[in-house]
XYZ file of C-alpha atoms in Angstrom:
468
model
C 127.134 120.339 121.128
C 124.938 123.394 120.442
C 125.044 126.065 123.121
C 121.833 126.884 124.921
C 120.451 130.302 123.863
C 120.126 132.873 126.643
C 116.725 133.346 128.252
C 114.916 136.460 126.979
C 114.402 139.466 129.201
C 110.675 139.157 129.822
C 110.496 142.575 131.451
C 111.585 144.226 128.218
C 109.076 142.421 125.976
C 105.723 143.832 124.928
C 102.491 141.835 125.274
C 102.613 141.035 121.573
C 106.204 139.810 121.832
C 105.302 137.673 124.857
C 102.409 136.138 122.941
C 104.774 135.286 120.087
C 107.276 133.799 122.551
C 104.586 131.643 124.197
C 103.330 130.346 120.854
C 106.880 129.616 119.719
C 107.669 127.712 122.923
C 104.441 125.730 122.631
C 105.372 124.796 119.067
C 108.840 123.690 120.205
C 107.284 121.649 123.018
C 104.929 119.968 120.571
C 107.837 119.190 118.235
C 109.804 117.586 121.069
C 106.805 115.571 122.208
C 106.254 114.407 118.647
C 109.709 112.834 118.554
C 108.773 110.711 121.552
C 105.209 109.853 120.540
C 105.739 109.023 116.866
C 106.029 105.405 115.754
C 105.569 103.393 112.582
C 101.773 103.387 112.988
C 101.267 107.152 113.102
C 104.190 108.470 111.057
C 106.642 107.587 108.300
C 109.113 106.043 110.741
C 110.065 102.458 109.847
C 108.870 99.596 112.104
C 112.488 98.856 113.046
C 112.592 102.169 114.938
C 109.754 101.210 117.287
C 112.073 99.353 119.641
C 110.679 97.142 122.378
C 107.597 99.277 123.003
C 105.807 98.345 119.804
C 102.103 99.057 119.548
C 99.695 96.620 117.937
C 97.462 99.257 116.348
C 96.557 99.344 112.690
C 94.651 101.565 110.289
C 92.792 98.498 109.070
C 89.305 97.995 110.463
C 88.084 94.615 111.681
C 85.992 92.686 109.167
C 84.029 91.017 111.941
C 84.928 87.560 110.633
C 86.413 84.841 112.801
C 90.063 83.882 112.200
C 90.829 81.029 109.824
C 88.845 79.558 106.946
C 85.359 80.955 106.425
C 82.198 78.885 106.150
C 81.373 77.915 102.572
C 84.838 78.491 101.178
C 86.237 76.116 98.587
C 89.071 74.311 100.319
C 92.193 72.925 98.713
C 94.051 69.763 99.554
C 96.718 67.483 98.116
C 95.188 65.333 95.383
C 96.348 62.020 93.971
C 98.203 62.151 90.669
C 96.795 60.286 87.665
C 100.277 59.216 86.558
C 102.533 58.452 89.576
C 106.279 58.237 89.017
C 106.330 54.633 90.237
C 104.212 52.236 92.242
C 104.818 49.620 94.905
C 102.464 46.646 95.322
C 102.429 45.359 98.861
C 102.301 41.509 98.765
C 99.512 39.338 100.129
C 100.169 36.283 102.302
C 100.547 33.058 100.327
C 97.998 31.108 102.437
C 94.605 31.887 103.928
C 94.895 32.789 107.589
C 91.711 30.813 108.342
C 91.817 27.580 106.294
C 95.497 27.690 105.311
C 94.758 26.991 101.616
C 96.992 28.612 99.006
C 95.586 31.948 97.836
C 94.976 32.562 94.084
C 97.407 35.494 93.920
C 96.995 35.752 90.148
C 93.410 36.968 90.768
C 94.479 39.787 93.125
C 93.136 43.273 92.297
C 94.050 46.709 93.585
C 91.839 47.444 96.593
C 93.043 50.919 97.604
C 95.641 53.450 96.479
C 97.649 55.831 98.632
C 100.295 58.173 97.269
C 103.313 59.741 98.958
C 104.686 62.985 97.489
C 108.394 63.412 98.198
C 111.529 64.831 96.630
C 114.203 62.430 95.400
C 117.605 62.272 97.005
C 119.557 64.838 95.019
C 122.897 64.168 93.400
C 125.044 66.064 90.968
C 125.981 64.892 87.486
C 129.453 65.052 86.004
C 129.423 65.339 82.230
C 132.799 64.767 80.588
C 133.347 66.607 77.322
C 135.922 65.039 74.999
C 137.244 66.282 71.693
C 138.238 63.810 69.001
C 140.919 63.877 66.336
C 141.536 61.855 63.228
C 144.154 62.070 60.491
C 143.168 61.811 56.862
C 145.110 59.495 54.580
C 146.513 62.616 52.978
C 148.066 63.549 56.301
C 145.642 66.375 57.320
C 144.726 66.227 61.047
C 141.073 67.022 61.938
C 140.007 67.850 65.531
C 136.605 68.571 67.070
C 136.026 71.555 69.396
C 134.567 72.047 72.847
C 131.300 73.988 73.272
C 131.803 77.709 73.834
C 130.711 77.483 77.470
C 133.175 74.691 78.329
C 136.404 76.599 78.858
C 138.182 74.917 81.788
C 139.512 71.414 82.531
C 137.034 71.296 85.456
C 134.201 73.755 86.005
C 130.701 74.148 87.433
C 127.673 74.186 85.156
C 125.014 76.892 84.734
C 122.396 75.173 86.890
C 124.435 75.077 90.082
C 125.621 78.648 89.516
C 122.025 79.790 89.010
C 120.964 77.976 92.184
C 123.723 79.610 94.222
C 122.833 83.113 93.028
C 119.140 82.393 93.590
C 119.827 81.403 97.194
C 121.899 84.510 97.954
C 120.179 87.192 95.847
C 116.680 85.737 95.511
C 116.174 83.999 98.861
C 118.555 86.298 100.779
C 120.717 83.588 102.374
C 124.217 84.587 103.469
C 126.940 83.153 101.266
C 128.228 80.703 103.885
C 124.772 79.301 104.591
C 123.988 79.010 100.878
C 127.215 77.049 100.353
C 126.321 74.840 103.306
C 122.850 74.132 101.893
C 124.246 73.165 98.483
C 126.728 70.843 100.185
C 124.041 69.205 102.345
C 121.564 68.716 99.498
C 123.832 67.915 96.559
C 127.138 66.932 98.129
C 128.991 69.727 96.309
C 131.594 71.482 98.458
C 131.594 75.040 97.091
C 133.362 77.866 98.908
C 131.522 81.114 99.764
C 134.143 82.955 97.717
C 133.103 81.029 94.635
C 129.490 82.061 95.246
C 130.579 85.706 95.422
C 132.301 85.331 92.051
C 129.165 83.787 90.538
C 127.103 86.766 91.728
C 129.479 89.016 89.792
C 129.046 86.851 86.694
C 125.259 86.997 87.060
C 125.388 90.781 87.304
C 127.315 90.981 84.011
C 124.890 88.587 82.335
C 121.849 90.589 83.508
C 123.172 94.146 83.141
C 121.558 94.573 79.718
C 118.213 93.394 81.115
C 118.436 95.876 83.993
C 119.228 98.691 81.550
C 116.163 97.741 79.527
C 114.009 97.840 82.676
C 115.294 101.347 83.414
C 114.413 102.467 79.886
C 110.897 101.039 80.175
C 110.386 102.930 83.441
C 111.546 106.190 81.824
C 108.786 105.748 79.256
C 106.153 104.375 81.659
C 102.863 106.193 82.185
C 103.074 105.681 85.964
C 106.045 105.111 88.279
C 106.212 104.675 92.043
C 109.382 106.015 93.693
C 110.938 105.551 97.104
C 114.321 105.462 98.818
C 115.757 103.817 101.905
C 119.024 103.807 103.786
C 121.443 100.925 103.200
C 124.681 100.169 105.039
C 127.461 99.607 102.508
C 131.154 99.276 103.358
C 130.479 100.702 106.813
C 128.861 103.862 105.421
C 125.282 104.997 104.934
C 124.225 104.773 101.293
C 120.791 105.100 99.748
C 118.812 102.520 97.831
C 116.589 104.202 95.230
C 113.561 102.414 93.826
C 111.493 103.053 90.711
C 108.682 100.574 90.155
C 105.182 99.893 88.939
C 102.974 96.809 88.697
C 105.201 95.084 86.113
C 108.670 96.610 86.540
C 111.120 97.117 89.416
C 114.456 98.910 89.320
C 116.997 99.365 92.124
C 119.921 101.768 92.194
C 122.558 102.560 94.813
C 123.982 106.009 95.507
C 125.874 107.720 98.313
C 123.309 110.561 98.298
C 119.584 110.598 98.864
C 118.486 113.713 96.993
C 118.547 115.207 93.515
C 122.175 114.269 92.903
C 121.234 110.600 93.023
C 117.962 111.093 91.133
C 119.824 112.896 88.361
C 122.628 110.303 88.250
C 120.178 107.398 87.882
C 118.400 109.294 85.069
C 115.047 107.520 85.359
C 112.749 110.053 87.041
C 113.936 113.357 85.480
C 112.112 114.577 82.350
C 109.290 112.045 82.720
C 105.880 113.339 81.662
C 103.847 110.605 83.357
C 102.524 110.195 86.894
C 105.034 109.948 89.757
C 103.723 108.479 93.021
C 105.795 109.320 96.093
C 105.692 110.142 99.803
C 106.004 113.950 99.503
C 109.764 114.026 100.078
C 110.879 117.467 98.904
C 113.356 116.519 96.082
C 110.570 114.780 94.154
C 108.766 118.111 93.785
C 111.732 119.404 91.774
C 110.762 117.008 88.989
C 108.549 119.546 87.245
C 107.793 117.446 84.168
C 105.889 114.784 86.139
C 102.310 114.744 87.374
C 102.609 114.123 91.111
C 100.486 111.779 93.225
C 100.957 111.443 96.976
C 100.922 108.256 99.006
C 97.761 108.454 101.079
C 98.954 105.720 103.440
C 101.574 108.162 104.735
C 98.896 110.837 105.174
C 96.627 108.423 107.046
C 99.390 107.649 109.525
C 100.093 111.329 110.063
C 96.377 112.008 110.528
C 96.315 109.329 113.199
C 99.193 111.017 114.997
C 97.538 114.458 114.861
C 94.328 112.941 116.202
C 96.244 111.361 119.107
C 98.084 114.615 119.712
C 95.182 117.081 119.573
C 92.047 115.036 120.207
C 90.250 116.977 117.437
C 87.696 115.446 115.116
C 88.910 116.750 111.730
C 91.786 114.211 111.377
C 89.274 111.354 111.720
C 86.915 113.082 109.292
C 89.709 113.384 106.719
C 90.688 109.752 107.313
C 87.109 108.582 106.741
C 86.861 110.748 103.625
C 90.040 109.330 102.059
C 89.169 105.710 102.874
C 85.611 106.095 101.578
C 86.864 107.746 98.393
C 89.268 104.850 97.874
C 86.441 102.322 98.235
C 84.369 104.222 95.685
C 87.338 104.239 93.311
C 87.678 100.465 93.651
C 83.991 100.052 92.849
C 84.337 102.347 89.822
C 87.316 100.366 88.498
C 85.454 97.066 88.835
C 82.461 98.437 86.950
C 84.621 100.109 84.304
C 83.199 103.565 85.039
C 84.805 106.938 85.680
C 83.727 109.804 87.908
C 82.085 112.764 86.216
C 83.333 116.312 86.658
C 80.406 116.912 89.007
C 81.438 113.943 91.156
C 85.049 115.136 91.274
C 83.901 118.631 92.244
C 81.852 117.139 95.086
C 84.877 115.225 96.369
C 86.978 118.385 96.190
C 84.377 120.480 98.011
C 84.194 118.019 100.888
C 87.990 117.811 101.024
C 88.336 121.608 101.159
C 85.723 121.851 103.921
C 87.696 119.438 106.114
C 90.913 121.388 105.511
C 89.174 124.661 106.388
C 87.878 123.112 109.614
C 91.405 122.062 110.574
C 92.912 125.427 109.634
C 90.464 127.194 111.936
C 91.742 125.088 114.849
C 95.435 125.316 113.886
C 96.132 128.770 112.411
C 99.616 129.498 111.172
C 101.891 131.497 113.476
C 102.985 134.703 111.801
C 106.131 136.473 113.011
C 106.105 140.261 113.185
C 108.215 142.221 110.714
C 110.828 143.055 113.344
C 111.375 139.371 114.103
C 111.878 138.261 110.483
C 112.147 134.701 109.220
C 109.479 132.009 109.500
C 107.888 130.811 112.734
C 108.009 127.121 113.606
C 104.541 125.725 113.008
C 102.718 122.922 114.813
C 102.600 119.402 113.415
C 98.904 119.795 112.658
C 99.469 123.112 110.901
C 102.224 121.646 108.721
C 100.028 118.685 107.766
C 97.136 120.993 106.874
C 99.488 123.135 104.805
C 100.469 120.006 102.865
C 96.808 119.098 102.311
C 96.168 122.614 101.052
C 99.272 123.029 98.895
C 99.229 119.555 97.328
C 95.481 118.951 97.083
C 95.743 117.949 93.416
C 98.382 115.319 94.218
C 96.386 113.973 97.186
C 93.181 113.593 95.136
C 94.716 112.469 91.843
C 93.602 108.880 92.514
C 89.992 110.137 92.210
C 90.466 112.020 88.944
C 92.575 109.263 87.370
C 91.515 105.759 88.426
C 94.789 104.316 87.082
C 96.627 106.122 89.899
C 96.986 104.006 93.075
C 95.805 105.213 96.462
C 99.181 104.462 98.076
C 102.840 104.065 97.199
C 102.801 100.422 98.307
C 104.317 99.153 95.041
C 107.579 100.977 95.803
C 107.436 100.252 99.536
C 107.017 96.522 98.904
C 110.096 96.668 96.692
C 112.071 98.010 99.671
C 111.281 94.965 101.813
C 113.569 92.398 100.179
C 116.716 94.572 100.349
C 115.847 95.218 103.990
C 115.569 91.470 104.569
C 118.979 91.024 102.933
C 120.449 93.707 105.187
C 118.787 92.256 108.281
C 120.141 88.767 107.568
C 123.643 89.792 106.555
C 124.044 93.044 108.508
C 125.314 95.104 105.586
C 126.931 94.946 102.179
C 130.686 94.784 102.627
C 131.514 96.430 99.304
C 129.867 98.896 96.937
C 130.421 96.385 94.128
C 128.454 93.761 96.059
C 125.584 96.190 96.631
C 125.572 97.187 92.949
C 125.506 93.514 91.969
C 122.514 92.984 94.226
C 120.668 95.965 92.706
C 121.133 94.758 89.127
C 120.248 91.123 89.859
C 117.319 91.973 92.103
C 115.926 94.424 89.507
C 115.754 91.580 86.998
C 114.461 88.948 89.413
C 111.668 91.117 90.793
C 110.625 92.441 87.379
C 110.530 89.043 85.695
C 108.812 87.498 88.733
C 106.050 90.096 88.289
C 105.825 89.056 84.630
C 105.318 85.381 85.436
C 108.844 83.917 85.334
C 110.488 81.881 88.082
C 113.599 83.411 89.582
C 115.644 80.230 89.147
C 114.612 80.082 85.494
C 115.727 83.698 85.024
C 119.195 82.925 86.383
C 119.551 79.655 84.471
C 118.817 81.435 81.219
C 121.244 84.228 82.123
C 124.102 81.800 82.817
C 123.255 79.918 79.616
C 123.806 83.155 77.669
C 120.131 83.595 76.734
C 118.629 85.959 79.330
C 114.860 86.455 79.440
C 113.889 89.956 78.321
C 111.092 91.828 80.104
C 108.116 93.412 78.418
C 107.320 97.104 78.808
């Protein structure tokens, strides 16, 4: 535990030194208060850290519409099929219930149709493979051969293996529950250990696909990056994500910073756009053009507004949201902003930053003190707006750049669901398997393939290859 520093001798301090001390203490007080007041709505803290005192605030504004379906919308409902799988005719009585004469049943016509959509009772097939032999009259014995994928006296086929991996790595079920579901639906008693082995086989079958995804992301014009903590083998590891609208790649590493980024070898030496949340190691990637996630900035602006009560955070929020709406309109119309338009955006942005800087000037330490004074939260945020203005406003200059880093943050959700359901990954190998398989499933899902289809093709030895 850190020892408490001694209290300064106030009698021996000059007025200037006392002013510095007061400002420093106020900054420390603000920093401590910020730890208590920050939550997932006004900072980068995850929702899981909010605890039981969660707030129901949001940066989204009300549309003014009532909940549920809107008037005039085109509804959807279950429609009858033109070619049903089978039909059942419900018989008429043989005699009239009034005069008791025999009814002419041969003249009966269909009066009304009703259809019931249901799934059939599932069962598994057992296909026996047999080789044959015959001896020629010359004495030569000829024998047929088994298919290359039939290697054991008794084994499971590719479809059930693909289903098991889909349940555990695609739908995030624990291994025991996935085995239980397969037993209940198909009557196959498969042990959880067997499912673990199949996940390893799927990882080997999809490793080449995952490597190809990584290569495509190295060459991509735009990549979103993020990282999140992951419990593996009782230790904190880091899940690193590189993604865009058509590709997703996951990688596991014991470190969060440049050591992991360098080891994964996707983000270094890229010349395209890199969208991130302003975490300091990303700025060391000098070859990239940086774009900041404005959703993070909006949350921090909300916190500064709550903390200070000043108007400039709301003004900056309105500016960023309005600029994003104008960018959406420009994309839909196929237009781009002129240099004059971009200059106008920049001028307004700078004016808001100047307004904030006048209210939150930086604390400068005297020469005798040395070092750097601890700044307020508002001052640090304004410094980021000033220093990284080009990265904040890149979505205006280049309409292909997204306003937020949501592509990467959405990719984090499924691993978090897996961790929430199962608690942690028990082994590094299991976490690596998940990263490889999930990279392929999420990428190919974005490109229009079903996850079960992806795994069936992988186990059949013909994996689906992604496009760049």
